[in-house]
XYZ file of C-alpha atoms in Angstrom:
598
model
C -54.065 67.744 27.144
C -56.491 69.641 29.365
C -59.839 70.798 28.022
C -60.220 74.569 27.551
C -62.859 76.934 26.219
C -60.604 77.926 23.320
C -63.276 76.768 20.879
C -64.679 77.923 17.532
C -68.499 77.902 17.256
C -70.122 76.906 13.981
C -73.835 76.974 13.252
C -76.751 78.073 11.104
C -79.458 79.118 13.628
C -80.696 75.516 13.766
C -77.616 73.351 14.284
C -74.540 74.402 16.241
C -71.227 72.914 17.282
C -67.895 73.755 18.882
C -64.579 72.968 17.176
C -61.455 72.719 19.342
C -57.964 73.935 18.451
C -57.115 70.585 16.842
C -60.082 70.609 14.488
C -62.204 68.220 16.541
C -65.929 68.838 16.956
C -66.333 68.285 20.695
C -69.823 69.671 21.302
C -73.060 69.743 19.342
C -76.665 68.872 20.213
C -79.450 67.446 18.037
C -82.097 67.907 16.898
C -81.790 71.419 18.348
C -79.513 73.405 20.628
C -81.141 72.139 23.853
C -81.203 68.514 22.707
C -79.087 65.442 23.382
C -75.359 66.108 22.778
C -74.460 64.096 19.696
C -70.937 65.398 20.344
C -70.378 65.387 24.106
C -66.598 65.193 24.572
C -66.468 68.739 25.967
C -68.071 67.365 29.135
C -65.622 64.500 29.481
C -62.706 64.392 31.888
C -60.619 62.723 29.195
C -58.252 64.194 26.623
C -60.068 64.201 23.230
C -56.884 62.700 21.751
C -57.449 59.604 23.895
C -58.461 56.752 21.603
C -61.182 55.652 24.041
C -63.046 58.974 24.106
C -66.437 59.174 22.420
C -68.654 62.137 21.621
C -66.370 63.800 19.092
C -65.499 64.034 15.410
C -61.747 64.165 14.835
C -59.723 64.361 11.635
C -56.148 63.692 12.658
C -52.771 63.676 10.952
C -50.394 60.787 11.496
C -47.165 62.267 12.920
C -48.950 65.502 13.716
C -46.685 68.535 14.084
C -48.767 71.720 14.102
C -52.236 73.180 13.642
C -53.351 76.639 12.548
C -56.939 77.797 12.765
C -59.107 80.785 11.880
C -62.536 81.720 10.623
C -63.025 82.566 6.989
C -63.459 86.326 7.013
C -66.900 87.509 8.159
C -68.339 83.998 8.434
C -68.744 81.259 11.078
C -66.838 78.871 8.785
C -63.723 77.483 10.474
C -60.579 76.637 8.530
C -58.087 74.338 10.280
C -54.717 73.720 8.642
C -52.860 70.634 9.886
C -49.199 69.845 9.145
C -47.310 66.662 9.944
C -43.641 66.204 10.857
C -42.738 65.599 7.208
C -44.183 68.905 6.008
C -47.322 67.378 4.468
C -50.437 69.412 5.158
C -54.192 69.515 4.669
C -57.098 71.780 5.563
C -60.483 71.154 7.159
C -63.405 73.485 6.476
C -66.203 73.175 9.040
C -69.613 74.782 8.715
C -73.369 74.350 8.999
C -75.060 75.267 5.692
C -77.215 78.391 5.606
C -78.434 80.267 2.547
C -81.595 81.284 0.735
C -83.212 78.652 -1.458
C -86.733 78.349 -2.914
C -87.807 81.583 -1.241
C -86.775 80.504 2.249
C -83.652 79.958 4.318
C -82.083 76.501 4.070
C -80.682 75.686 7.533
C -80.810 71.938 8.185
C -79.596 70.236 11.339
C -76.428 69.365 9.505
C -72.648 69.629 9.718
C -70.352 69.695 6.701
C -66.632 68.944 6.803
C -64.471 69.388 3.697
C -60.947 67.943 3.851
C -58.442 69.017 1.229
C -54.780 68.204 0.656
C -52.476 71.245 0.567
C -48.977 69.778 0.245
C -47.539 66.269 0.035
C -49.545 63.154 0.795
C -50.611 63.390 4.454
C -51.882 60.266 6.164
C -55.020 60.903 8.189
C -57.469 59.164 10.495
C -61.152 60.084 10.866
C -62.806 59.304 14.196
C -66.558 59.969 14.161
C -67.884 58.784 17.519
C -71.256 60.271 18.413
C -72.986 59.506 21.693
C -76.621 59.067 22.672
C -78.685 59.647 25.822
C -76.329 62.181 27.329
C -73.155 60.192 26.920
C -74.565 56.887 28.131
C -73.463 54.967 25.044
C -71.996 55.316 21.569
C -74.552 55.656 18.818
C -75.074 52.422 16.915
C -73.968 52.319 13.294
C -75.433 50.893 10.124
C -73.702 51.395 6.799
C -74.437 51.650 3.110
C -72.151 52.038 0.127
C -71.644 55.766 0.698
C -73.255 56.482 4.030
C -73.266 55.659 7.736
C -76.392 55.918 9.885
C -76.037 56.722 13.598
C -79.073 55.455 15.482
C -80.314 54.922 19.018
C -80.808 58.472 20.203
C -83.773 60.814 19.796
C -82.590 61.679 16.276
C -81.028 59.399 13.678
C -78.250 61.136 11.774
C -76.737 60.073 8.466
C -73.217 60.717 7.176
C -72.882 60.853 3.404
C -69.368 60.953 1.986
C -67.285 60.379 -1.115
C -64.517 58.590 0.772
C -64.396 54.978 1.836
C -67.037 54.335 4.473
C -64.833 51.678 6.059
C -62.010 54.192 6.484
C -64.356 55.937 8.910
C -66.008 52.969 10.597
C -62.644 51.218 11.112
C -60.835 54.484 11.951
C -58.194 53.418 9.473
C -55.135 55.557 8.705
C -55.087 56.355 4.962
C -53.458 58.674 2.453
C -55.343 61.843 1.633
C -55.068 61.933 -2.137
C -58.435 63.406 -3.161
C -60.654 66.012 -1.493
C -63.186 64.542 0.938
C -66.695 65.821 1.596
C -68.690 64.669 4.601
C -72.308 65.742 5.106
C -73.744 64.735 8.477
C -77.419 65.533 8.651
C -80.964 64.171 8.769
C -81.549 60.505 7.957
C -82.438 61.188 4.348
C -80.979 60.114 1.041
C -78.415 62.482 -0.459
C -79.371 62.367 -4.137
C -76.530 64.472 -5.489
C -72.762 64.556 -5.878
C -71.727 65.084 -2.256
C -68.470 66.889 -3.092
C -69.975 69.224 -5.687
C -73.033 69.895 -3.538
C -71.057 70.492 -0.342
C -68.688 72.829 -2.205
C -71.669 74.768 -3.545
C -73.117 74.938 -0.046
C -69.793 76.286 1.198
C -69.866 79.071 -1.379
C -73.496 79.959 -0.768
C -73.072 79.880 3.015
C -70.035 82.151 2.688
C -72.029 84.554 0.545
C -74.951 84.540 3.000
C -72.865 85.486 6.019
C -70.797 88.102 4.223
C -73.988 89.612 2.883
C -75.476 89.711 6.377
C -72.368 91.362 7.800
C -72.658 94.069 5.116
C -75.979 95.127 6.668
C -74.341 95.916 10.024
C -73.557 99.470 11.102
C -70.219 98.853 12.799
C -68.037 101.379 14.635
C -64.796 102.608 13.083
C -62.628 100.857 15.642
C -62.580 97.195 16.697
C -64.630 96.103 13.700
C -63.306 92.536 13.618
C -64.234 92.029 17.281
C -67.706 93.507 16.789
C -68.426 91.508 13.637
C -67.315 88.250 15.220
C -69.483 88.948 18.267
C -72.480 89.796 16.091
C -72.152 86.641 13.990
C -71.913 84.532 17.138
C -74.953 86.183 18.707
C -76.869 85.248 15.582
C -75.654 81.650 15.949
C -77.308 81.647 19.390
C -80.723 82.184 17.781
C -83.054 79.269 17.168
C -84.647 80.768 14.118
C -87.581 78.408 13.789
C -89.254 80.027 16.817
C -87.226 83.233 17.290
C -85.733 82.140 20.616
C -82.240 83.290 21.585
C -80.277 81.064 23.951
C -77.918 82.396 26.612
C -75.076 80.117 25.454
C -74.522 76.998 23.365
C -73.344 74.837 26.278
C -74.410 73.436 29.606
C -72.526 72.902 32.859
C -69.227 74.656 32.223
C -68.497 75.654 35.862
C -68.149 79.267 36.927
C -64.879 78.293 38.587
C -63.046 75.094 39.455
C -65.039 72.602 41.533
C -67.663 75.259 42.218
C -70.865 73.289 41.647
C -72.062 76.410 39.803
C -72.791 74.372 36.678
C -75.872 75.551 34.820
C -77.635 74.693 31.591
C -77.748 77.852 29.453
C -79.253 76.384 26.270
C -82.582 78.127 26.834
C -84.117 81.519 26.180
C -83.801 83.921 29.106
C -85.932 86.966 28.349
C -83.320 89.145 30.017
C -80.394 87.853 27.983
C -82.414 87.954 24.767
C -83.354 91.580 25.473
C -79.704 92.536 25.753
C -78.895 90.618 22.562
C -81.549 92.289 20.419
C -80.678 95.660 21.967
C -77.034 95.283 20.918
C -77.760 93.887 17.464
C -80.415 96.517 16.791
C -77.777 99.153 17.535
C -75.755 97.537 14.763
C -78.761 97.534 12.425
C -79.553 93.798 12.532
C -83.318 94.230 12.415
C -83.853 90.601 11.381
C -82.860 89.374 14.831
C -85.220 91.800 16.554
C -88.127 90.940 14.302
C -87.789 87.190 14.737
C -87.436 87.461 18.510
C -90.535 89.678 18.721
C -92.511 86.825 17.175
C -91.288 84.584 19.999
C -92.324 87.208 22.570
C -95.781 87.705 21.096
C -96.427 83.983 21.278
C -95.184 83.875 24.846
C -97.310 86.845 25.965
C -100.364 85.254 24.374
C -99.676 81.972 26.154
C -99.284 83.559 29.590
C -102.412 85.678 29.144
C -101.417 88.471 31.527
C -100.323 86.127 34.312
C -96.869 85.543 35.732
C -94.049 85.311 33.203
C -91.090 83.015 33.791
C -87.572 84.376 33.358
C -86.657 81.512 31.024
C -88.384 79.236 28.511
C -87.363 76.488 26.140
C -86.534 77.388 22.562
C -89.909 75.941 21.585
C -91.661 78.087 24.251
C -91.699 75.168 26.691
C -92.357 76.412 30.252
C -91.180 73.290 32.062
C -87.377 73.024 32.215
C -87.128 70.591 35.104
C -83.546 70.336 36.276
C -81.949 66.901 36.307
C -78.474 65.366 36.033
C -76.676 63.560 33.219
C -74.832 61.023 35.348
C -72.981 59.381 32.450
C -71.005 62.555 31.723
C -68.294 63.446 34.254
C -68.363 67.126 33.327
C -65.905 69.691 32.017
C -62.491 68.462 33.228
C -64.427 66.036 35.414
C -66.043 68.901 37.336
C -69.665 67.781 37.469
C -72.517 67.769 37.828
C -73.798 68.013 34.262
C -77.241 69.598 34.416
C -80.112 69.341 31.953
C -82.833 71.939 32.442
C -82.753 74.946 34.716
C -84.507 75.586 38.015
C -84.769 79.278 37.140
C -88.014 78.506 35.309
C -89.581 78.296 38.777
C -88.232 81.651 39.963
C -89.906 84.989 40.378
C -87.716 87.499 38.547
C -89.730 90.638 38.050
C -87.300 92.377 35.706
C -88.653 90.161 32.892
C -91.712 92.399 32.503
C -89.464 95.304 31.678
C -87.407 93.239 29.280
C -90.466 92.106 27.336
C -91.600 95.683 26.791
C -88.116 97.144 26.249
C -87.503 94.507 23.577
C -90.792 95.342 21.886
C -90.996 99.109 22.099
C -88.684 99.791 19.156
C -91.171 98.063 16.887
C -93.580 100.977 17.473
C -91.013 103.407 16.035
C -88.909 101.436 13.512
C -90.118 101.763 9.925
C -87.592 99.186 8.649
C -89.507 96.271 10.086
C -91.578 94.046 7.836
C -94.159 93.939 10.610
C -94.231 97.181 12.615
C -96.044 96.974 15.945
C -99.729 97.863 15.930
C -102.356 99.177 18.305
C -103.400 95.567 18.836
C -99.826 94.709 19.868
C -99.918 97.592 22.328
C -103.149 96.297 23.837
C -101.561 92.859 24.181
C -98.588 94.391 26.026
C -100.656 96.347 28.521
C -101.277 93.300 30.768
C -97.492 92.914 30.960
C -97.287 96.508 32.138
C -100.011 95.876 34.699
C -98.061 92.917 35.990
C -94.922 95.077 36.233
C -96.841 97.666 38.245
C -98.262 94.981 40.521
C -94.921 93.276 41.232
C -92.255 96.017 41.162
C -92.063 96.472 44.951
C -92.305 92.783 45.878
C -89.491 90.299 46.557
C -87.908 88.186 43.820
C -84.792 86.082 43.153
C -83.115 88.962 41.238
C -81.445 88.805 37.871
C -78.660 86.811 39.569
C -81.146 84.014 40.295
C -80.425 83.445 43.958
C -81.724 80.036 44.941
C -81.815 80.548 48.692
C -83.048 84.080 49.338
C -85.404 86.769 48.072
C -85.551 90.542 48.467
C -86.998 93.566 46.717
C -84.213 94.157 44.219
C -83.579 97.597 42.804
C -82.737 96.338 39.321
C -86.007 94.394 39.114
C -88.004 97.378 40.345
C -86.335 99.735 37.876
C -86.976 97.367 34.967
C -90.642 97.259 35.970
C -90.648 101.060 36.004
C -89.096 101.005 32.514
C -91.947 98.768 31.327
C -94.551 101.361 32.280
C -92.416 104.295 31.129
C -91.918 102.795 27.667
C -95.583 101.884 27.341
C -96.213 105.600 27.784
C -93.802 106.352 24.927
C -95.448 103.771 22.665
C -98.901 105.154 23.450
C -97.821 108.637 22.374
C -96.411 107.242 19.123
C -99.736 105.516 18.427
C -101.751 108.618 19.312
C -103.319 106.927 22.341
C -102.952 109.964 24.579
C -105.227 108.752 27.381
C -103.232 105.530 27.637
C -100.017 107.542 27.601
C -101.312 109.603 30.524
C -102.241 106.411 32.367
C -98.867 104.721 31.931
C -96.857 107.844 32.615
C -98.731 108.312 35.880
C -97.909 104.744 36.882
C -94.258 105.227 35.966
C -94.103 108.446 38.017
C -95.609 106.700 41.017
C -93.153 103.825 40.744
C -90.186 106.184 40.330
C -91.069 107.989 43.542
C -91.176 104.740 45.507
C -87.957 103.431 44.003
C -86.080 106.649 44.655
C -87.258 106.654 48.253
C -86.552 103.011 49.054
C -83.602 102.118 46.812
C -81.587 105.210 47.690
C -79.664 104.988 50.968
C -79.227 108.565 52.247
C -76.781 107.515 54.950
C -74.445 106.099 52.287
C -75.326 108.689 49.656
C -75.928 106.073 46.951
C -78.394 103.548 45.589
C -78.457 100.069 47.106
C -79.097 96.730 45.425
C -82.218 96.144 47.537
C -84.965 98.337 48.940
C -84.138 99.746 52.392
C -80.744 98.016 52.230
C -77.069 98.739 51.790
C -75.940 95.881 49.520
C -74.011 96.393 46.302
C -74.330 94.573 43.042
C -73.176 95.437 39.556
C -76.693 95.721 38.140
C -76.888 99.177 39.758
C -74.693 100.349 36.871
C -77.666 99.682 34.572
C -79.739 102.487 36.092
C -78.102 104.773 33.546
C -78.688 102.485 30.571
C -82.458 102.339 31.147
C -82.547 106.121 31.713
C -83.719 105.943 35.307
C -80.846 108.168 36.465
C -78.552 110.461 34.492
C -74.819 109.695 34.747
C -74.261 113.252 35.977
C -76.636 112.784 38.938
C -74.547 112.942 42.157
C -76.417 109.926 43.497
C -75.347 107.907 40.473
C -71.767 109.147 40.625
C -71.600 107.955 44.242
C -73.164 104.634 43.265
C -70.642 104.046 40.493
C -67.794 104.851 42.859
C -69.122 102.448 45.501
C -69.758 99.632 43.029
C -66.272 99.959 41.574
C -64.651 100.041 45.006
C -66.668 97.135 46.380
C -66.804 94.793 43.386
C -63.757 95.429 41.246
C -60.980 92.844 41.413
C -58.054 94.122 39.384
C -59.450 94.947 35.942
C -62.548 92.794 36.387
C -65.918 93.056 38.101
C -67.924 90.743 40.323
C -71.702 90.538 40.126
C -71.813 90.777 43.909
C -69.354 90.040 46.700
C -71.600 88.521 49.366
C -71.698 84.719 49.713
C -74.624 83.014 48.023
C -75.963 79.461 48.035
C -72.583 78.182 46.780
C -70.243 80.395 48.817
C -68.249 83.448 47.776
C -67.779 84.187 44.071
C -64.264 83.279 42.905
C -64.390 84.571 39.347
C -65.401 87.857 37.754
C -68.512 88.216 35.593
C -67.603 89.538 32.150
C -70.759 91.525 31.389
C -70.297 93.430 34.644
C -66.839 94.552 33.553
C -68.378 95.895 30.359
C -71.050 97.669 32.413
C -68.245 99.299 34.393
C -66.568 100.390 31.151
C -69.795 102.075 30.054
C -70.179 103.761 33.450
C -66.584 105.016 33.427
C -67.031 106.511 29.980
C -70.328 108.196 30.834
C -68.758 109.571 34.016
C -66.056 111.358 32.037
C -63.328 108.747 32.547
C -63.008 107.877 28.865
C -59.301 107.073 29.015
C -59.778 104.534 31.801
C -62.765 103.051 29.997
C -60.781 102.586 26.815
C -57.853 101.000 28.651
C -60.135 98.514 30.406
C -61.897 97.684 27.139
C -58.595 96.915 25.453
C -57.759 94.649 28.391
C -60.982 92.700 27.873
C -60.218 92.253 24.177
C -56.961 90.517 25.059
C -58.895 87.915 27.076
C -60.904 86.576 24.151
C -60.356 83.107 22.768
C -58.644 82.544 19.427
C -62.149 82.647 17.944
C -62.525 86.208 19.279
C -65.133 85.310 21.891
C -65.766 85.241 25.633
C -67.472 82.966 28.112
C -69.472 84.113 31.128
C -66.698 84.370 33.730
C -62.977 85.002 34.023
C -60.419 84.258 36.721
C -59.236 87.249 38.732
C -55.787 86.992 37.141
C -57.359 87.017 33.684
C -55.640 83.807 32.634
C -58.649 81.544 32.265
C -62.214 81.751 31.063
C -64.957 79.903 32.943
C -68.694 79.459 32.577
C -70.817 78.614 29.565
C -69.573 79.524 26.097
C -69.990 81.517 23.962
C -71.866 83.744 26.413
C -74.302 86.166 24.809
C -74.121 88.602 27.745
C -70.367 88.999 27.313
C -70.554 89.527 23.557
C -73.316 92.104 24.019
C -71.032 94.002 26.394
C -68.224 93.967 23.852
C -70.470 95.320 21.079
C -71.985 98.053 23.233
C -68.654 99.249 24.559
C -67.032 99.276 21.128
C -69.848 101.433 19.766
C -69.611 103.770 22.760
C -65.836 104.170 22.808
C -64.982 104.215 19.119
C -64.093 107.438 17.405
C -66.841 108.515 14.967
C -66.811 107.726 11.267
C -66.609 111.462 10.593
C -63.112 111.409 12.083
C -61.798 109.145 9.303
C -63.758 110.345 6.301
């Protein structure tokens, strides 16, 4: 059976994992999302059903016949129902515990699996085969009367269970006659009834997530899709620091044998900005507030100097790119990368994204910690950096590795930094600072309009004094640089659609880059097109294209970064925050209002 991205994420904002359509955990890193993959089978070229494969946790039925799978409503808890050829069946409930306890959130680096008989007496086999050092070897085992320790990697994990330990270590087939609880977590004693405690954790985790979903302001239409996207975006947060990762995986190629295999388990300031923007629109102020703590720490650390586009979840600046040679890669399509060279890039749009992420805190009274005058003073060096760099070359938001130019999107985001500082200054009553930042924004706007607009073509270009197209030009409306009714923008939208649309889907850009011509579409760009179509008065077309994108989600209701031109296969890292942001934003834009149904 070929590997696919038809996977169900589980997590608790500390631990995360991916469950395949047969109830096998095939990906999960410890001790945090950017750590060593304890479950690494997703990056194997072998079928997870192969008895020689390691890096997975399987619970299999003898004489397997069928599997059904779904999330428990409004949670990231996966229920897998397995039936054998004799009609015997059982269920697996997979989750990472998360709930409030002792005045704080309990979110250990832990995975819980509950296995329960439904009908008959199914015979099952449990294969728990973690790996260490990026797939170099199986983790070594030591056992006790009710636990197994997995050692040898950077983190020792302990499985506590109420079933026979030897059933698991010997991978023995046995009758499922009593419910089984398995708690895989830190190497600590489990001084409680594991079944009763795990069942309580299931109930409290269910209550937590359903309570969180109740705080969301969802549109009338497409609520299930929006809620699932919002939950998954929250799973991409590393709550201890406030970081938000771009995806939970590394090295899923952008298309077959492309070499475009990147590690996305880090915090891109751009991606995180789009995430908090989308979730704030839904009312999830907790995500914004926690991320702002991450940003404040980062701004303090950089002290007004250059800011990288990406950092580790613990604010680490050095993400040196290297290869995991022991892992063959998704479907054998290596290389498997650890780290990301983008930490070395100049990407000037980040200055805008820092300030755009922060500016709401000057206006939002819901926050436990509203932004202060001192926070504004701390942001001003970021604005100065934006002003200094806006008309200088960078690698662009698309992170070109072999060329630089003055990119319109980067320049406009720098303009937005200064423009929004002016807004914040007015809110704080700092009228002289507002005058200062507004003057800078006006100066920058004049230069951008002169150099990014190509009068011969009657539209904006992707680079200063150029004629290139890329989909980020559609974002000029979103940051309020140009109104959608502006003839220049209408011409730009028309040109971008004509030059970059492939069937229903959109490219980032069409020109060859360091790895050749793009061969898949970029999902967030299709959502940007949907927004542009709607704002241009083409609401019917926008709605039709949005419905098309909904049909391309996995069974979990999610999207990766890229999609084949025929729409039949998802590519790129998964779940991709960019893509889920696009889904949320478009649903909110296109949905009929609540007043229409009340």
